[in-house]
mmCIF file of C-alpha atoms and ligand atoms in Angstrom:
data_model
loop_
_atom_site.group_PDB
_atom_site.id
_atom_site.type_symbol
_atom_site.label_atom_id
_atom_site.label_comp_id
_atom_site.label_asym_id
_atom_site.label_seq_id
_atom_site.Cartn_x
_atom_site.Cartn_y
_atom_site.Cartn_z
ATOM 1 C CA UNK O 1 -62.167 -32.800 95.383
ATOM 2 C CA UNK O 2 -63.184 -32.637 99.331
ATOM 3 C CA UNK O 3 -64.314 -35.579 101.323
ATOM 4 C CA UNK O 4 -67.509 -33.398 101.672
ATOM 5 C CA UNK O 5 -67.826 -33.532 98.362
ATOM 6 C CA UNK O 6 -67.640 -36.884 98.133
ATOM 7 C CA UNK O 7 -69.806 -37.544 100.695
ATOM 8 C CA UNK O 8 -72.609 -35.260 99.226
ATOM 9 C CA UNK O 9 -72.099 -36.958 95.262
ATOM 10 C CA UNK O 10 -72.392 -40.177 96.790
ATOM 11 C CA UNK O 11 -75.207 -39.219 98.438
ATOM 12 C CA UNK O 12 -77.021 -38.463 96.105
ATOM 13 C CA UNK O 13 -76.821 -41.298 94.265
ATOM 14 C CA UNK O 14 -77.863 -43.325 96.718
ATOM 15 C CA UNK O 15 -80.513 -41.336 96.606
ATOM 16 C CA UNK O 16 -81.003 -41.609 92.983
ATOM 17 C CA UNK O 17 -80.569 -45.601 92.942
ATOM 18 C CA UNK O 18 -83.152 -46.234 96.282
ATOM 19 C CA UNK O 19 -85.950 -43.950 94.095
ATOM 20 C CA UNK O 20 -85.884 -46.913 91.264
ATOM 21 C CA UNK O 21 -86.112 -49.622 93.220
ATOM 22 C CA UNK O 22 -89.161 -47.608 95.305
ATOM 23 C CA UNK O 23 -87.000 -46.403 98.314
ATOM 24 C CA UNK O 24 -85.621 -42.991 99.424
ATOM 25 C CA UNK O 25 -81.829 -42.606 100.310
ATOM 26 C CA UNK O 26 -83.201 -42.626 103.803
ATOM 27 C CA UNK O 27 -83.922 -46.463 103.569
ATOM 28 C CA UNK O 28 -80.251 -46.907 102.378
ATOM 29 C CA UNK O 29 -77.175 -47.019 105.177
ATOM 30 C CA UNK O 30 -73.704 -45.425 104.439
ATOM 31 C CA UNK O 31 -71.149 -47.354 105.576
ATOM 32 C CA UNK O 32 -67.591 -45.058 105.331
ATOM 33 C CA UNK O 33 -65.011 -47.496 104.859
ATOM 34 C CA UNK O 34 -61.863 -46.504 106.332
ATOM 35 C CA UNK O 35 -59.609 -48.971 106.386
ATOM 36 C CA UNK O 36 -55.734 -47.676 105.439
ATOM 37 C CA UNK O 37 -57.446 -44.083 105.580
ATOM 38 C CA UNK O 38 -55.892 -41.973 108.440
ATOM 39 C CA UNK O 39 -58.189 -40.609 111.511
ATOM 40 C CA UNK O 40 -57.888 -36.313 110.813
ATOM 41 C CA UNK O 41 -59.372 -37.737 107.414
ATOM 42 C CA UNK O 42 -61.923 -39.852 108.509
ATOM 43 C CA UNK O 43 -63.437 -37.043 110.931
ATOM 44 C CA UNK O 44 -63.620 -35.205 107.957
ATOM 45 C CA UNK O 45 -66.291 -37.498 106.557
ATOM 46 C CA UNK O 46 -67.714 -38.322 109.921
ATOM 47 C CA UNK O 47 -68.369 -34.396 110.090
ATOM 48 C CA UNK O 48 -69.940 -34.112 106.472
ATOM 49 C CA UNK O 49 -72.575 -36.736 107.758
ATOM 50 C CA UNK O 50 -70.886 -40.428 108.053
ATOM 51 C CA UNK O 51 -72.252 -42.212 110.831
ATOM 52 C CA UNK O 52 -71.440 -45.790 110.471
ATOM 53 C CA UNK O 53 -67.023 -46.836 109.978
ATOM 54 C CA UNK O 54 -66.425 -50.185 108.436
ATOM 55 C CA UNK O 55 -63.469 -51.257 109.039
ATOM 56 C CA UNK O 56 -61.644 -54.861 107.637
ATOM 57 C CA UNK O 57 -59.243 -55.583 109.972
ATOM 58 C CA UNK O 58 -59.618 -55.673 114.110
ATOM 59 C CA UNK O 59 -56.473 -53.995 114.921
ATOM 60 C CA UNK O 60 -56.648 -51.247 112.494
ATOM 61 C CA UNK O 61 -60.318 -50.728 113.821
ATOM 62 C CA UNK O 62 -59.546 -51.333 117.387
ATOM 63 C CA UNK O 63 -56.485 -48.623 117.555
ATOM 64 C CA UNK O 64 -59.319 -45.969 115.914
ATOM 65 C CA UNK O 65 -62.268 -47.043 117.499
ATOM 66 C CA UNK O 66 -61.070 -44.525 120.679
ATOM 67 C CA UNK O 67 -60.286 -41.714 118.807
ATOM 68 C CA UNK O 68 -63.481 -41.421 116.975
ATOM 69 C CA UNK O 69 -66.688 -41.067 118.944
ATOM 70 C CA UNK O 70 -70.323 -40.540 118.060
ATOM 71 C CA UNK O 71 -69.860 -43.434 114.975
ATOM 72 C CA UNK O 72 -71.198 -46.607 115.056
ATOM 73 C CA UNK O 73 -68.297 -49.194 113.877
ATOM 74 C CA UNK O 74 -68.949 -52.174 111.529
ATOM 75 C CA UNK O 75 -66.391 -55.163 111.014
ATOM 76 C CA UNK O 76 -66.542 -55.848 107.310
ATOM 77 C CA UNK O 77 -63.537 -58.507 106.874
ATOM 78 C CA UNK O 78 -62.334 -61.725 107.333
ATOM 79 C CA UNK O 79 -63.134 -62.320 111.211
ATOM 80 C CA UNK O 80 -60.738 -65.326 113.075
ATOM 81 C CA UNK O 81 -62.038 -66.873 115.826
ATOM 82 C CA UNK O 82 -59.033 -65.825 118.168
ATOM 83 C CA UNK O 83 -60.201 -62.338 117.570
ATOM 84 C CA UNK O 84 -63.170 -62.498 118.654
ATOM 85 C CA UNK O 85 -62.904 -61.394 122.008
ATOM 86 C CA UNK O 86 -61.086 -58.042 121.233
ATOM 87 C CA UNK O 87 -64.074 -56.687 118.710
ATOM 88 C CA UNK O 88 -67.446 -58.009 120.236
ATOM 89 C CA UNK O 89 -68.771 -55.197 122.557
ATOM 90 C CA UNK O 90 -67.118 -52.629 120.353
ATOM 91 C CA UNK O 91 -68.830 -53.026 116.846
ATOM 92 C CA UNK O 92 -72.850 -52.272 116.227
ATOM 93 C CA UNK O 93 -72.503 -55.061 113.340
ATOM 94 C CA UNK O 94 -70.058 -57.785 112.222
ATOM 95 C CA UNK O 95 -70.512 -58.507 108.438
ATOM 96 C CA UNK O 96 -68.968 -61.484 107.899
ATOM 97 C CA UNK O 97 -69.781 -64.502 109.284
ATOM 98 C CA UNK O 98 -69.145 -67.784 107.913
ATOM 99 C CA UNK O 99 -69.295 -70.666 109.585
ATOM 100 C CA UNK O 100 -70.741 -72.021 112.890
ATOM 101 C CA UNK O 101 -67.633 -72.227 115.245
ATOM 102 C CA UNK O 102 -66.947 -68.308 114.308
ATOM 103 C CA UNK O 103 -70.960 -67.750 115.271
ATOM 104 C CA UNK O 104 -70.614 -69.791 118.475
ATOM 105 C CA UNK O 105 -67.264 -68.047 119.627
ATOM 106 C CA UNK O 106 -69.336 -64.529 119.036
ATOM 107 C CA UNK O 107 -72.156 -65.842 120.879
ATOM 108 C CA UNK O 108 -70.133 -67.185 124.039
ATOM 109 C CA UNK O 109 -68.439 -63.654 124.459
ATOM 110 C CA UNK O 110 -71.895 -61.862 123.535
ATOM 111 C CA UNK O 111 -73.303 -63.322 126.834
ATOM 112 C CA UNK O 112 -70.052 -63.027 128.685
ATOM 113 C CA UNK O 113 -70.705 -59.182 128.133
ATOM 114 C CA UNK O 114 -74.609 -59.308 128.638
ATOM 115 C CA UNK O 115 -75.122 -58.736 125.388
ATOM 116 C CA UNK O 116 -76.784 -59.849 122.054
ATOM 117 C CA UNK O 117 -73.950 -59.382 118.884
ATOM 118 C CA UNK O 118 -75.517 -58.498 115.610
ATOM 119 C CA UNK O 119 -74.305 -59.971 112.518
ATOM 120 C CA UNK O 120 -74.515 -61.184 108.841
ATOM 121 C CA UNK O 121 -73.960 -63.731 107.139
ATOM 122 C CA UNK O 122 -71.687 -63.555 104.478
ATOM 123 C CA UNK O 123 -72.818 -65.444 100.849
ATOM 124 C CA UNK O 124 -70.103 -66.311 98.947
ATOM 125 C CA UNK O 125 -72.446 -65.818 95.899
ATOM 126 C CA UNK O 126 -70.009 -65.811 92.978
ATOM 127 C CA UNK O 127 -68.622 -69.454 93.762
ATOM 128 C CA UNK O 128 -64.895 -67.859 93.309
ATOM 129 C CA UNK O 129 -62.444 -69.959 95.739
ATOM 130 C CA UNK O 130 -60.675 -67.731 96.582
ATOM 131 C CA UNK O 131 -63.801 -65.423 98.662
ATOM 132 C CA UNK O 132 -64.836 -65.558 102.254
ATOM 133 C CA UNK O 133 -68.227 -66.423 102.189
ATOM 134 C CA UNK O 134 -70.618 -69.472 102.789
ATOM 135 C CA UNK O 135 -71.860 -70.967 99.843
ATOM 136 C CA UNK O 136 -75.753 -70.215 99.124
ATOM 137 C CA UNK O 137 -76.548 -74.024 99.556
ATOM 138 C CA UNK O 138 -74.869 -74.047 102.879
ATOM 139 C CA UNK O 139 -77.371 -71.333 104.339
ATOM 140 C CA UNK O 140 -79.591 -73.838 106.046
ATOM 141 C CA UNK O 141 -77.605 -75.792 107.733
ATOM 142 C CA UNK O 142 -75.490 -72.724 109.074
ATOM 143 C CA UNK O 143 -79.137 -70.947 110.225
ATOM 144 C CA UNK O 144 -80.154 -74.110 111.435
ATOM 145 C CA UNK O 145 -77.025 -73.954 113.648
ATOM 146 C CA UNK O 146 -76.944 -70.528 114.576
ATOM 147 C CA UNK O 147 -80.465 -71.370 115.697
ATOM 148 C CA UNK O 148 -79.450 -72.983 118.855
ATOM 149 C CA UNK O 149 -76.749 -70.346 119.931
ATOM 150 C CA UNK O 150 -77.540 -67.710 122.734
ATOM 151 C CA UNK O 151 -76.734 -63.791 122.215
ATOM 152 C CA UNK O 152 -75.908 -63.970 118.545
ATOM 153 C CA UNK O 153 -78.700 -62.618 116.419
ATOM 154 C CA UNK O 154 -78.531 -62.632 112.469
ATOM 155 C CA UNK O 155 -79.870 -59.572 110.695
ATOM 156 C CA UNK O 156 -79.415 -60.256 107.144
ATOM 157 C CA UNK O 157 -77.189 -61.001 104.237
ATOM 158 C CA UNK O 158 -73.347 -59.552 103.370
ATOM 159 C CA UNK O 159 -72.105 -60.227 99.696
ATOM 160 C CA UNK O 160 -69.006 -59.131 97.495
ATOM 161 C CA UNK O 161 -68.864 -58.687 94.046
ATOM 162 C CA UNK O 162 -65.883 -60.337 92.316
ATOM 163 C CA UNK O 163 -63.575 -57.941 91.094
ATOM 164 C CA UNK O 164 -63.485 -58.461 87.444
ATOM 165 C CA UNK O 165 -66.742 -59.285 86.784
ATOM 166 C CA UNK O 166 -68.829 -57.276 83.743
ATOM 167 C CA UNK O 167 -71.377 -54.866 84.697
ATOM 168 C CA UNK O 168 -74.421 -57.635 84.066
ATOM 169 C CA UNK O 169 -72.738 -60.312 85.564
ATOM 170 C CA UNK O 170 -72.586 -57.954 88.608
ATOM 171 C CA UNK O 171 -76.498 -57.031 88.820
ATOM 172 C CA UNK O 172 -77.343 -60.747 88.188
ATOM 173 C CA UNK O 173 -75.228 -61.786 91.018
ATOM 174 C CA UNK O 174 -76.709 -59.128 93.667
ATOM 175 C CA UNK O 175 -79.985 -60.177 92.228
ATOM 176 C CA UNK O 176 -79.096 -63.435 93.414
ATOM 177 C CA UNK O 177 -78.462 -62.508 96.433
ATOM 178 C CA UNK O 178 -81.520 -60.610 96.694
ATOM 179 C CA UNK O 179 -83.689 -63.181 96.076
ATOM 180 C CA UNK O 180 -81.697 -65.938 99.221
ATOM 181 C CA UNK O 181 -82.761 -62.651 101.197
ATOM 182 C CA UNK O 182 -85.962 -62.678 100.535
ATOM 183 C CA UNK O 183 -86.469 -66.249 100.303
ATOM 184 C CA UNK O 184 -85.295 -66.954 103.901
ATOM 185 C CA UNK O 185 -87.326 -64.506 104.742
ATOM 186 C CA UNK O 186 -89.903 -66.923 105.251
ATOM 187 C CA UNK O 187 -88.154 -68.834 106.935
ATOM 188 C CA UNK O 188 -89.188 -68.237 111.009
ATOM 189 C CA UNK O 189 -86.035 -68.774 113.098
ATOM 190 C CA UNK O 190 -86.233 -67.237 116.505
ATOM 191 C CA UNK O 191 -82.454 -65.549 116.179
ATOM 192 C CA UNK O 192 -82.607 -64.709 112.879
ATOM 193 C CA UNK O 193 -83.951 -62.231 110.885
ATOM 194 C CA UNK O 194 -83.967 -60.591 107.110
ATOM 195 C CA UNK O 195 -83.597 -56.966 107.658
ATOM 196 C CA UNK O 196 -80.389 -55.771 106.045
ATOM 197 C CA UNK O 197 -78.602 -56.660 103.007
ATOM 198 C CA UNK O 198 -75.012 -55.340 102.995
ATOM 199 C CA UNK O 199 -73.673 -55.276 99.262
ATOM 200 C CA UNK O 200 -72.435 -52.586 96.710
ATOM 201 C CA UNK O 201 -68.923 -50.897 96.711
ATOM 202 C CA UNK O 202 -67.689 -47.526 95.460
ATOM 203 C CA UNK O 203 -67.311 -49.290 91.930
ATOM 204 C CA UNK O 204 -71.188 -51.291 91.992
ATOM 205 C CA UNK O 205 -73.515 -49.890 94.464
ATOM 206 C CA UNK O 206 -75.797 -48.311 92.568
ATOM 207 C CA UNK O 207 -76.526 -51.847 90.677
ATOM 208 C CA UNK O 208 -76.533 -53.229 94.299
ATOM 209 C CA UNK O 209 -79.241 -50.834 95.638
ATOM 210 C CA UNK O 210 -81.060 -51.487 92.036
ATOM 211 C CA UNK O 211 -81.073 -55.135 93.486
ATOM 212 C CA UNK O 212 -82.365 -54.484 97.195
ATOM 213 C CA UNK O 213 -79.157 -53.435 99.251
ATOM 214 C CA UNK O 214 -80.066 -52.052 102.420
ATOM 215 C CA UNK O 215 -76.198 -51.549 103.320
ATOM 216 C CA UNK O 216 -73.024 -49.863 100.946
ATOM 217 C CA UNK O 217 -69.994 -49.973 102.030
ATOM 218 C CA UNK O 218 -68.294 -47.187 100.399
ATOM 219 C CA UNK O 219 -63.727 -46.579 100.670
ATOM 220 C CA UNK O 220 -62.409 -44.956 97.921
ATOM 221 C CA UNK O 221 -65.805 -43.192 96.908
ATOM 222 C CA UNK O 222 -65.003 -41.175 99.781
ATOM 223 C CA UNK O 223 -61.576 -40.660 100.357
ATOM 224 C CA UNK O 224 -60.086 -41.555 97.474
ATOM 225 C CA UNK O 225 -57.511 -44.232 96.579
ATOM 226 C CA UNK O 226 -55.799 -46.219 99.187
ATOM 227 C CA UNK O 227 -52.064 -46.349 100.020
ATOM 228 C CA UNK O 228 -51.647 -49.561 101.998
ATOM 229 C CA UNK O 229 -48.020 -48.372 102.781
ATOM 230 C CA UNK O 230 -49.547 -46.338 106.206
HETATM 231 C C1 PLP D 1 -62.272 -52.499 101.086
HETATM 232 C C2 PLP D 1 -63.429 -53.001 101.219
HETATM 233 C C3 PLP D 1 -64.839 -51.925 100.817
HETATM 234 C C4 PLP D 1 -64.690 -50.612 100.029
HETATM 235 O O1 PLP D 1 -64.159 -50.954 98.800
HETATM 236 P P1 PLP D 1 -63.967 -49.120 97.821
HETATM 237 O O2 PLP D 1 -64.049 -50.318 96.265
HETATM 238 O O3 PLP D 1 -63.283 -48.821 98.413
HETATM 239 O O4 PLP D 1 -65.428 -48.725 97.910
HETATM 240 C C5 PLP D 1 -66.043 -52.536 100.989
HETATM 241 N N1 PLP D 1 -66.440 -53.830 101.566
HETATM 242 C C6 PLP D 1 -65.497 -54.721 101.538
HETATM 243 C C7 PLP D 1 -65.819 -56.165 102.575
HETATM 244 C C8 PLP D 1 -64.173 -54.270 101.731
HETATM 245 O O5 PLP D 1 -62.689 -54.646 102.054
#
């Protein structure tokens, strides 16, 4: 199937899942995850209506960025503090803030550019030791810290369900993340709001949307399986 067919099928599924949660497809942002995908194929997806691209590596994003105009870029992978300066200002959203040190670094470089950087806080909802993201119990302390920073704005939360979880375990984790998201909406921090919930990939995005996701990150479902040799 062509990339265009894939985008159409995914969009229909997004719409169906959104309706089940009382929304429409227009309420959900599709991030086309273009890691390892060559530029001509990414351009094909953009022509078929993908408006936001997600990369998980800073270097790869920077390399593709000038070749693909008229889209927004999201950094969805782990960000090291020493790479912050090359990425701030180039992406419209960083999904993967999981420490105060990283948030502070982002704020510092955003200030130098005279902008406010939009980020999500990545939550490790499964408690898996190997995953990035902050434990739910540490979220309050992180928010207290981020509140004191300038030039950074938290728009919501991001999570990744672990590989190998059953469908019902995955659903439960998405629901738990949505609960955190909703609970934190009530808290009034000046630079933290809960408007965006990024969860769901090719194999679990429908469950994520039904559990409240407003951003889904889809790679394989659009571009086919990845070739890491590239
Ligand atoms: C690769 C990746 C995705 C997309 O995964 P698919 O299963 O190909 O849809 C989503 N989110 C993150 C953080 C990723 O690294």
